[in-house]
GROMACS .gro file of C-alpha atoms in nm:
model
  345
    1MET     CA    1   1.353  -1.837   0.497
    2LEU     CA    2   1.500  -1.824   0.847
    3TYR     CA    3   1.319  -1.748   1.174
    4ARG     CA    4   1.481  -1.612   1.485
    5VAL     CA    5   1.367  -1.452   1.812
    6ILE     CA    6   1.489  -1.125   1.960
    7ASP     CA    7   1.385  -0.938   2.274
    8ALA     CA    8   1.170  -0.627   2.231
    9SER     CA    9   1.442  -0.430   2.411
   10GLU     CA   10   1.674  -0.499   2.116
   11ILE     CA   11   1.459  -0.310   1.860
   12PRO     CA   12   1.639   0.024   1.925
   13LEU     CA   13   1.972  -0.152   1.867
   14LEU     CA   14   1.847  -0.281   1.531
   15VAL     CA   15   1.720   0.062   1.426
   16ASN     CA   16   2.045   0.230   1.525
   17ALA     CA   17   2.239  -0.027   1.324
   18PHE     CA   18   2.029   0.054   1.018
   19MET     CA   19   2.090   0.426   1.073
   20GLU     CA   20   2.463   0.374   1.030
   21SER     CA   21   2.415   0.316   0.656
   22TYR     CA   22   2.055   0.402   0.571
   23GLU     CA   23   1.794   0.671   0.602
   24VAL     CA   24   1.531   0.519   0.831
   25VAL     CA   25   1.159   0.585   0.781
   26ALA     CA   26   0.916   0.466   1.049
   27PRO     CA   27   0.564   0.531   1.183
   28VAL     CA   28   0.557   0.846   1.396
   29GLU     CA   29   0.276   0.997   1.604
   30THR     CA   30   0.185   1.342   1.465
   31ASP     CA   31  -0.093   1.595   1.520
   32GLN     CA   32  -0.275   1.443   1.221
   33GLY     CA   33  -0.231   1.082   1.332
   34VAL     CA   34   0.039   0.822   1.273
   35ASN     CA   35   0.242   0.865   0.955
   36PHE     CA   36   0.563   0.735   0.805
   37GLU     CA   37   0.841   0.991   0.846
   38VAL     CA   38   1.220   0.998   0.848
   39ILE     CA   39   1.340   0.950   1.206
   40ASP     CA   40   1.660   1.045   1.384
   41SER     CA   41   1.610   0.821   1.687
   42PRO     CA   42   1.433   0.490   1.762
   43ASP     CA   43   1.247   0.677   2.037
   44GLU     CA   44   1.040   0.855   1.770
   45MET     CA   45   0.885   0.529   1.643
   46LYS     CA   46   0.537   0.405   1.724
   47LEU     CA   47   0.518   0.038   1.628
   48ASP     CA   48   0.188  -0.046   1.804
   49TYR     CA   49  -0.030   0.149   1.561
   50ILE     CA   50  -0.348   0.035   1.386
   51SER     CA   51  -0.302   0.227   1.062
   52THR     CA   52  -0.120   0.530   0.929
   53VAL     CA   53  -0.315   0.813   0.768
   54VAL     CA   54  -0.141   0.751   0.435
   55SER     CA   55   0.070   0.458   0.324
   56PRO     CA   56   0.449   0.457   0.273
   57LYS     CA   57   0.384   0.441  -0.104
   58LYS     CA   58   0.520   0.796  -0.136
   59TYR     CA   59   0.873   0.661  -0.086
   60PHE     CA   60   0.839   0.457  -0.406
   61LEU     CA   61   0.593   0.673  -0.603
   62PRO     CA   62   0.628   1.035  -0.485
   63PRO     CA   63   0.320   1.255  -0.532
   64LYS     CA   64   0.538   1.470  -0.758
   65GLU     CA   65   0.869   1.381  -0.916
   66GLU     CA   66   1.089   1.525  -1.188
   67LEU     CA   67   1.160   1.268  -1.459
   68PHE     CA   68   1.408   1.473  -1.662
   69ARG     CA   69   1.507   1.825  -1.770
   70PHE     CA   70   1.486   1.958  -2.124
   71ASP     CA   71   1.591   2.253  -2.337
   72ALA     CA   72   1.279   2.359  -2.528
   73GLN     CA   73   1.459   2.590  -2.771
   74ALA     CA   74   1.724   2.337  -2.865
   75ASN     CA   75   1.473   2.050  -2.847
   76GLU     CA   76   1.715   1.847  -2.637
   77VAL     CA   77   1.690   1.637  -2.323
   78LEU     CA   78   1.939   1.762  -2.066
   79PRO     CA   79   2.158   1.528  -1.858
   80THR     CA   80   1.960   1.437  -1.547
   81CYS     CA   81   2.093   1.267  -1.236
   82VAL     CA   82   1.829   1.103  -1.017
   83GLU     CA   83   1.960   0.982  -0.682
   84PHE     CA   84   1.801   0.700  -0.488
   85PRO     CA   85   1.905   0.717  -0.122
   86LYS     CA   86   1.963   0.395   0.066
   87ARG     CA   87   1.660   0.368   0.289
   88VAL     CA   88   1.492   0.138   0.541
   89ILE     CA   89   1.117   0.155   0.589
   90PHE     CA   90   1.069   0.015   0.937
   91GLY     CA   91   0.729  -0.095   1.065
   92MET     CA   92   0.523  -0.165   0.753
   93HIS     CA   93   0.210  -0.375   0.805
   94SER     CA   94   0.131  -0.677   0.592
   95CYS     CA   95  -0.138  -0.493   0.395
   96ASP     CA   96   0.111  -0.224   0.291
   97ILE     CA   97   0.372  -0.483   0.198
   98ASN     CA   98   0.116  -0.664  -0.015
   99ALA     CA   99   0.016  -0.332  -0.174
  100MET     CA  100   0.381  -0.270  -0.258
  101ASN     CA  101   0.402  -0.617  -0.413
  102ARG     CA  102   0.113  -0.518  -0.640
  103LEU     CA  103   0.289  -0.197  -0.739
  104ASP     CA  104   0.591  -0.413  -0.826
  105LEU     CA  105   0.376  -0.594  -1.083
  106VAL     CA  106   0.294  -0.264  -1.252
  107PHE     CA  107   0.626  -0.080  -1.232
  108LYS     CA  108   0.901  -0.339  -1.177
  109ASP     CA  109   0.809  -0.696  -1.271
  110CYS     CA  110   0.675  -0.606  -1.612
  111GLU     CA  111   0.778  -0.579  -1.976
  112ARG     CA  112   0.901  -0.219  -1.942
  113PRO     CA  113   1.008  -0.149  -1.582
  114ASP     CA  114   0.989   0.209  -1.458
  115PRO     CA  115   1.350   0.309  -1.377
  116TYR     CA  116   1.250   0.565  -1.112
  117TYR     CA  117   1.032   0.318  -0.921
  118VAL     CA  118   1.284   0.036  -0.961
  119GLY     CA  119   1.567   0.259  -0.841
  120ARG     CA  120   1.384   0.346  -0.520
  121ARG     CA  121   1.260  -0.007  -0.468
  122GLU     CA  122   1.603  -0.164  -0.500
  123ALA     CA  123   1.759   0.097  -0.269
  124THR     CA  124   1.506   0.023   0.006
  125LEU     CA  125   1.497  -0.243   0.275
  126ILE     CA  126   1.156  -0.331   0.419
  127VAL     CA  127   1.107  -0.426   0.783
  128GLY     CA  128   0.751  -0.537   0.846
  129VAL     CA  129   0.577  -0.557   1.181
  130SER     CA  130   0.268  -0.748   1.290
  131CYS     CA  131  -0.049  -0.566   1.391
  132MET     CA  132  -0.398  -0.605   1.530
  133PRO     CA  133  -0.687  -0.495   1.307
  134GLY     CA  134  -0.904  -0.189   1.359
  135GLU     CA  135  -1.276  -0.171   1.293
  136ASN     CA  136  -1.223  -0.068   0.929
  137CYS     CA  137  -0.962  -0.333   0.845
  138PHE     CA  138  -1.068  -0.610   0.607
  139CYS     CA  139  -0.732  -0.727   0.471
  140ARG     CA  140  -0.811  -1.084   0.576
  141LEU     CA  141  -1.091  -1.103   0.316
  142TRP     CA  142  -0.838  -1.053   0.036
  143GLY     CA  143  -0.563  -1.265   0.192
  144ALA     CA  144  -0.353  -0.953   0.252
  145ASP     CA  145  -0.329  -0.992   0.629
  146GLU     CA  146  -0.010  -1.196   0.593
  147ALA     CA  147   0.298  -1.095   0.395
  148ARG     CA  148   0.462  -1.399   0.243
  149TYR     CA  149   0.727  -1.205   0.050
  150GLY     CA  150   0.829  -0.850  -0.032
  151TYR     CA  151   1.014  -0.775   0.293
  152ASP     CA  152   1.367  -0.816   0.426
  153LEU     CA  153   1.269  -0.869   0.789
  154PHE     CA  154   0.927  -0.920   0.942
  155LEU     CA  155   0.871  -0.885   1.317
  156THR     CA  156   0.582  -1.054   1.495
  157ASP     CA  157   0.517  -0.944   1.852
  158ILE     CA  158   0.492  -1.247   2.079
  159GLY     CA  159   0.485  -1.063   2.411
  160GLY     CA  160   0.807  -0.888   2.506
  161LYS     CA  161   0.980  -1.063   2.217
  162TYR     CA  162   0.962  -1.065   1.838
  163LEU     CA  163   0.969  -1.365   1.608
  164VAL     CA  164   1.176  -1.239   1.314
  165SER     CA  165   1.136  -1.376   0.962
  166MET     CA  166   1.451  -1.305   0.758
  167SER     CA  167   1.439  -1.307   0.380
  168SER     CA  168   1.745  -1.109   0.272
  169VAL     CA  169   2.111  -1.159   0.353
  170GLU     CA  170   2.178  -0.786   0.388
  171ALA     CA  171   1.912  -0.732   0.655
  172ALA     CA  172   1.992  -1.062   0.828
  173ASN     CA  173   2.357  -0.959   0.863
  174ILE     CA  174   2.256  -0.630   1.025
  175LEU     CA  175   2.024  -0.817   1.261
  176GLU     CA  176   2.300  -1.060   1.356
  177ARG     CA  177   2.547  -0.778   1.413
  178SER     CA  178   2.322  -0.557   1.624
  179CYS     CA  179   2.107  -0.803   1.820
  180ASN     CA  180   2.125  -1.144   1.977
  181PRO     CA  181   1.891  -1.353   1.760
  182ARG     CA  182   1.826  -1.706   1.876
  183VAL     CA  183   1.636  -2.011   1.758
  184ALA     CA  184   1.272  -2.009   1.870
  185THR     CA  185   1.175  -2.244   2.150
  186ASP     CA  186   0.858  -2.454   2.143
  187GLU     CA  187   0.693  -2.203   2.378
  188GLU     CA  188   0.783  -1.912   2.150
  189ARG     CA  189   0.650  -2.091   1.844
  190GLN     CA  190   0.328  -2.157   2.032
  191ALA     CA  191   0.310  -1.789   2.130
  192PHE     CA  192   0.342  -1.701   1.760
  193ARG     CA  193   0.052  -1.933   1.671
  194ASN     CA  194  -0.159  -1.789   1.952
  195GLN     CA  195  -0.088  -1.433   1.837
  196THR     CA  196  -0.181  -1.523   1.480
  197ARG     CA  197  -0.507  -1.676   1.600
  198ARG     CA  198  -0.590  -1.369   1.810
  199ARG     CA  199  -0.536  -1.142   1.512
  200GLN     CA  200  -0.757  -1.352   1.288
  201GLN     CA  201  -1.034  -1.350   1.546
  202SER     CA  202  -1.015  -0.972   1.599
  203PHE     CA  203  -1.142  -0.860   1.259
  204ASN     CA  204  -1.475  -0.677   1.249
  205ALA     CA  205  -1.737  -0.952   1.215
  206ASP     CA  206  -1.988  -0.702   1.074
  207ILE     CA  207  -1.793  -0.672   0.747
  208PRO     CA  208  -1.948  -0.932   0.513
  209GLU     CA  209  -1.733  -1.218   0.390
  210ILE     CA  210  -1.843  -1.235   0.027
  211GLN     CA  211  -1.715  -1.498  -0.212
  212GLU     CA  212  -1.662  -1.446  -0.587
  213VAL     CA  213  -1.650  -1.067  -0.557
  214ALA     CA  214  -1.502  -1.028  -0.907
  215LEU     CA  215  -1.787  -1.230  -1.057
  216LEU     CA  216  -2.045  -1.022  -0.868
  217MET     CA  217  -1.885  -0.701  -0.998
  218ASP     CA  218  -1.970  -0.824  -1.348
  219ALA     CA  219  -2.314  -0.956  -1.255
  220PHE     CA  220  -2.427  -0.625  -1.101
  221HIS     CA  221  -2.237  -0.390  -1.328
  222LYS     CA  222  -2.554  -0.202  -1.430
  223ASP     CA  223  -2.735  -0.213  -1.096
  224PRO     CA  224  -2.893   0.115  -0.970
  225PHE     CA  225  -2.669   0.078  -0.665
  226TRP     CA  226  -2.385   0.244  -0.854
  227GLU     CA  227  -2.598   0.550  -0.927
  228GLU     CA  228  -2.679   0.587  -0.557
  229LEU     CA  229  -2.320   0.528  -0.446
  230GLY     CA  230  -2.162   0.743  -0.715
  231SER     CA  231  -2.402   1.033  -0.668
  232ARG     CA  232  -2.249   1.090  -0.324
  233CYS     CA  233  -1.894   1.125  -0.460
  234LEU     CA  234  -1.745   1.470  -0.399
  235GLY     CA  235  -1.459   1.421  -0.643
  236CYS     CA  236  -1.212   1.509  -0.368
  237THR     CA  237  -0.987   1.206  -0.453
  238ALA     CA  238  -0.912   1.144  -0.084
  239CYS     CA  239  -0.961   0.771  -0.146
  240SER     CA  240  -0.676   0.759  -0.397
  241ALA     CA  241  -0.456   0.988  -0.190
  242VAL     CA  242  -0.453   0.748   0.106
  243CYS     CA  243  -0.467   0.421  -0.090
  244PRO     CA  244  -0.145   0.215  -0.079
  245SER     CA  245  -0.207   0.056  -0.421
  246CYS     CA  246  -0.353   0.333  -0.641
  247PHE     CA  247  -0.101   0.422  -0.909
  248CYS     CA  248  -0.273   0.659  -1.156
  249PHE     CA  249  -0.054   0.951  -1.261
  250ASP     CA  250  -0.036   1.241  -1.504
  251ILE     CA  251   0.265   1.376  -1.696
  252VAL     CA  252   0.310   1.751  -1.739
  253ASP     CA  253   0.586   1.980  -1.862
  254GLU     CA  254   0.671   2.268  -1.631
  255MET     CA  255   0.867   2.555  -1.787
  256ASP     CA  256   1.129   2.761  -1.608
  257PRO     CA  257   1.061   3.136  -1.577
  258ASP     CA  258   1.299   3.210  -1.867
  259GLY     CA  259   1.087   2.995  -2.098
  260ARG     CA  260   1.390   2.814  -2.236
  261CYS     CA  261   1.424   2.505  -2.020
  262GLY     CA  262   1.183   2.300  -1.815
  263SER     CA  263   1.109   1.972  -1.644
  264ARG     CA  264   0.890   1.678  -1.731
  265VAL     CA  265   0.707   1.592  -1.411
  266ARG     CA  266   0.500   1.296  -1.298
  267LEU     CA  267   0.207   1.386  -1.072
  268GLN     CA  268  -0.015   1.160  -0.865
  269ASP     CA  269  -0.363   1.148  -1.017
  270SER     CA  270  -0.694   0.975  -0.944
  271CYS     CA  271  -0.958   0.808  -1.158
  272CYS     CA  272  -1.216   0.968  -0.928
  273SER     CA  273  -1.110   1.316  -1.032
  274PRO     CA  274  -1.382   1.478  -1.248
  275ASP     CA  275  -1.121   1.570  -1.512
  276PHE     CA  276  -0.934   1.239  -1.517
  277ALA     CA  277  -1.111   1.099  -1.824
  278VAL     CA  278  -1.125   1.420  -2.027
  279VAL     CA  279  -0.969   1.365  -2.371
  280ALA     CA  280  -0.886   1.581  -2.672
  281GLY     CA  281  -1.187   1.780  -2.784
  282GLY     CA  282  -1.318   1.811  -2.429
  283HIS     CA  283  -1.510   1.481  -2.420
  284ASN     CA  284  -1.527   1.317  -2.078
  285PHE     CA  285  -1.598   0.944  -2.104
  286ARG     CA  286  -1.660   0.918  -1.728
  287PRO     CA  287  -1.861   1.235  -1.677
  288ASP     CA  288  -2.035   1.155  -1.348
  289GLY     CA  289  -1.980   1.003  -1.007
  290ARG     CA  290  -2.155   0.679  -1.100
  291THR     CA  291  -1.913   0.591  -1.380
  292ARG     CA  292  -1.605   0.708  -1.189
  293VAL     CA  293  -1.684   0.527  -0.863
  294ARG     CA  294  -1.789   0.210  -1.043
  295HIS     CA  295  -1.471   0.217  -1.251
  296ARG     CA  296  -1.250   0.254  -0.945
  297MET     CA  297  -1.422  -0.030  -0.760
  298TYR     CA  298  -1.423  -0.249  -1.071
  299HIS     CA  299  -1.050  -0.203  -1.121
  300LYS     CA  300  -0.980  -0.274  -0.755
  301LEU     CA  301  -1.202  -0.581  -0.725
  302ASN     CA  302  -1.209  -0.726  -1.075
  303GLY     CA  303  -0.991  -0.574  -1.346
  304PHE     CA  304  -0.654  -0.601  -1.172
  305LEU     CA  305  -0.741  -0.954  -1.063
  306MET     CA  306  -0.804  -1.059  -1.422
  307THR     CA  307  -0.458  -0.935  -1.523
  308HIS     CA  308  -0.244  -1.012  -1.217
  309ASP     CA  309  -0.438  -1.285  -1.031
  310ARG     CA  310  -0.494  -1.081  -0.716
  311MET     CA  311  -0.713  -0.798  -0.593
  312LEU     CA  312  -0.566  -0.450  -0.619
  313CYS     CA  313  -0.745  -0.357  -0.294
  314VAL     CA  314  -0.561  -0.490   0.012
  315GLY     CA  315  -0.828  -0.405   0.269
  316CYS     CA  316  -0.624  -0.157   0.471
  317GLY     CA  317  -0.939   0.047   0.546
  318ARG     CA  318  -0.781   0.389   0.489
  319CYS     CA  319  -1.041   0.489   0.230
  320VAL     CA  320  -1.316   0.399   0.479
  321THR     CA  321  -1.177   0.662   0.714
  322ALA     CA  322  -1.085   0.920   0.450
  323CYS     CA  323  -1.405   0.930   0.241
  324LYS     CA  324  -1.652   1.179   0.387
  325ALA     CA  325  -1.926   1.047   0.157
  326ASP     CA  326  -1.900   0.690   0.295
  327ILE     CA  327  -1.793   0.534  -0.037
  328ASN     CA  328  -1.564   0.233   0.005
  329PRO     CA  329  -1.532  -0.140  -0.070
  330ILE     CA  330  -1.713  -0.234   0.251
  331ARG     CA  331  -2.029  -0.069   0.116
  332VAL     CA  332  -1.989  -0.276  -0.200
  333LEU     CA  333  -1.960  -0.595   0.005
  334GLU     CA  334  -2.272  -0.499   0.200
  335PHE     CA  335  -2.453  -0.441  -0.129
  336PHE     CA  336  -2.359  -0.789  -0.250
  337GLU     CA  337  -2.476  -0.932   0.082
  338ARG     CA  338  -2.814  -0.761   0.040
  339LYS     CA  339  -2.847  -0.892  -0.313
  340GLY     CA  340  -2.781  -1.243  -0.185
  341LEU     CA  341  -3.051  -1.208   0.079
  342ASP     CA  342  -3.291  -1.069  -0.184
  343ASN     CA  343  -3.224  -1.369  -0.403
  344ASP     CA  344  -3.283  -1.608  -0.113
  345GLU     CA  345  -3.621  -1.450  -0.053
   0.00000   0.00000   0.00000
């Protein structure tokens, strides 16, 4: 992996160079907050943001996508052409890059890769950017505050300059062509270390640092805490809607008005939806908020870890903001902290 330094004034040159061959998506200030949107000019970007309302996951797993067309009367699958535009997502934070790496484990780096996800993933370049944490950020607890892979370029602000980590030839060539990258000096390397230290020291100290979270999820699986937490759930699924690593989906067939042909469609779903666990015969094996909330937290903090050796939650804090019932992993960490104090007493 190569490291170079560019001036902050060169960022628009880099973005314009990407625009020559790619659709560029970047964080943009909107009436609802900062969100990833397609941009036409580098001037639209806002790189010094804390968090976007939703993650850029939608560019890999759209909320709704047609998988293929079919002729119901002939019982045939119709030829379907799915296009994957060449795209650059510019300005992703480390937590979102790490979330994308987890999605890769489910949809790409697996026994049966999903061709729709893989097509979008391989057509997309990722340019990450460093950040400072907000009060709801806890990515450092899960080791998701640094992206060690999964990007093509990563920019760390070192005060009027960016230290650029390059991990793909394609992106590095565009950087070389559009900017004037140079080898970092000792002072610039020290500025990078200082910036990293400032970020680490800026996380909310009130969020408990709990060890062995997965083990505690098992130990307190039947605690009354889950009844209290789950009873507040509104079933609105806002937590899953904003989460960068949730990947539940449903498959439905939508018929055309003529009733002859239709589309098989994949829809974003949520395990916190009251109907998510309804099976044939009408039985719901997660009928209440307690079982649904506990399941979601267990999968995030234990189940995925057992299978893939990392938490599914990346600590981005979006669910903390989105949930109007104050249900989120931080409350689980606080519960474990209280149990530890109870045990000490």
